[in-house]
Amino acid sequence: MKLTLFTDDLREVPADLLAVGVFSDEPDRGLAFSHLNAALDGVLEQACRDERFRGEAGQSVLFNAAGGLAARRVLVYGFGERRLYDPESARRFAGTVSRTCRTAGAASAALVLTIRDVPAPAERIVDLVQALAEGSELGSYAFLPYRTKDAEPTRLKDLRVCFAAEDVQGVKGAMLRDALARGQVVASAVAGARDLVNEPPNTLTPTAFAEAAKKMAKTAGLGLRILGPRDLERQRMGLMLGVAKGSEEEPRLIHLIHEPESVGKKAPLLTLVGKGLTFDSGGLSLKDTENMLPMKSDMGGAAAVFGAMKALADLKVPCRVHGIIGAVENMPDGRAIRPSDVLRSRKGLTVEVVNTDAEGRLVLADLISYALDLKPTELIDVATLTGACMVALGRSMAGAFVDDDEMARDLEAAWLRSGERFWRMPIDGEMREELKSDVADLKNLGERFGGAISAALFLREFAGPDLARFAHLDIAGPVMANRDQGYVSKGGTGFGVRTLVEYARRRSTLSSTRE
Ligand code: BES
Ligand code: MN
Ligand code: ZN
């Protein structure tokens, strides 16, 4: 998509669709709307009234301009209350515009960015513009490789972002163009993660995942190591190998390396670890039909790490980041691990497998131990780990388990800026008792209650006690969406990419200002 900035008269914009956002608590609906309404002899306002459009968040009206403007149609979009307007509002607005263009067959659009009267430090305007680019790219996302019948619908190819020149007081055009470009790079990484989640499990096997990583690493300029079963044995990764045993598909450990030349080899290292169960049948502790169906998305954490690494490379973010993905399939078979089997982890701790469906923590435990050998300053794992987290927080929010308060603050700053929703969860030490086994050092499952917390405690056994900056992000809820909305489309969401990228970017600017 071609994204351009301009400040011309809205009435003269030649586009299939012209979109304008309005606030619910602004009776005159703002300057841009008033201009358009005047040019259309008041019919726009009339149409809004007819549709009972009040400007509530996400509400919209599509209007045929019928010659009154250079644009063919006008989309009036509601932001809700002015005080709630933020970059995420712009992201959703742009997403809705893109989506409407798809369904309305519009290939070119223009939208008015609302900045006027909003307290507008330069940083905020830059964030708004980046969000807008992300929203417009993601709103036109579709997963089409397996559609043989319907031709691809019209896609938005050309989007102009308009605002009045006085809005951008002090912000250089170049900064805004950078923000647009950055938003597009991030969106394309999110789309890449969505593609991986949406890809069926018969084609996205662990080996195919590794192939995809190879291709991506080559184009993006990332370093790459791929470990197969022999290597994993040499690494003594008994937990990850145990999970893989019931499958015909070989496991792969995918290690992506972002070490730009401008950054010294001794710079702080951020490691990202992703759960990549390309399919989770539950193993011998087999899931029922209903719970098994969504399990192609059980590699959503790995997809987020994959996408984040791609974006960091494309943006040339000056920081050291390694991404470690465990791609495995969990299947029931004659060779599969049994409930009550005892496995030996890479770290040396033994684990009694009381439920083969609690496989994610097994894989992650060995990946974390592998990552710790790289001597990282911090480690973040991303995983569709527990149904319990989804029960606790719903579909739109992920759980963030972080011991270290400073790291929690840094992460929160990143997720707030990215627009992805997280909630900080407790890591209740008292529940540690539940993980004691009668025969081994640990068992892989606690009680049903607080299941997301005991899973986090299990992981902490492998990350701690030396690494203070450890965070576990449980994205089981938001990994898939059950309907189209704003810039989110039904299916894989690519959740996590934006927060990880923002986190790494912030770490890099922080460290450079400290030096
Ligand atoms: N991959 C699932 C968790 C999950 C559930 C992700 C729903 C996304 C949506 C995980 O491997 C799992 O099976 N967890 C079980 C644990 C059970 C054995 C106690 C669960 O949460 O039901
Ligand atoms: Mn499972
Ligand atoms: Zn799983």
Short mmCIF file of C-alpha atoms and ligand atoms in Angstrom, two decimals, residues 275 277 280-283 287 295 298 330 355-360 384-385, ligand 2:
data_model
loop_
_atom_site.label_atom_id
_atom_site.label_comp_id
_atom_site.label_asym_id
_atom_site.label_seq_id
_atom_site.Cartn_x
_atom_site.Cartn_y
_atom_site.Cartn_z
CA LYS A 275 6.17 -21.65 22.39
CA LEU A 277 3.40 -26.13 19.21
CA ASP A 280 -1.43 -29.54 20.34
CA SER A 281 -3.71 -32.58 20.35
CA GLY A 282 -3.00 -32.96 24.06
CA GLY A 283 -0.99 -36.14 23.42
CA LYS A 287 -8.22 -33.05 24.11
CA MET A 295 -4.87 -25.82 18.59
CA ASP A 298 -0.60 -23.10 19.79
CA ASN A 330 2.15 -32.84 20.44
CA ASN A 355 -0.64 -34.65 32.08
CA THR A 356 0.76 -34.74 28.54
CA ASP A 357 -1.44 -31.76 27.63
CA ALA A 358 0.62 -29.49 29.88
CA GLU A 359 3.34 -29.71 27.21
CA GLY A 360 4.05 -26.02 26.61
CA THR A 384 -0.33 -19.78 24.46
CA LEU A 385 0.22 -21.55 27.73
MN MN B 2 -1.65 -28.68 25.78
#
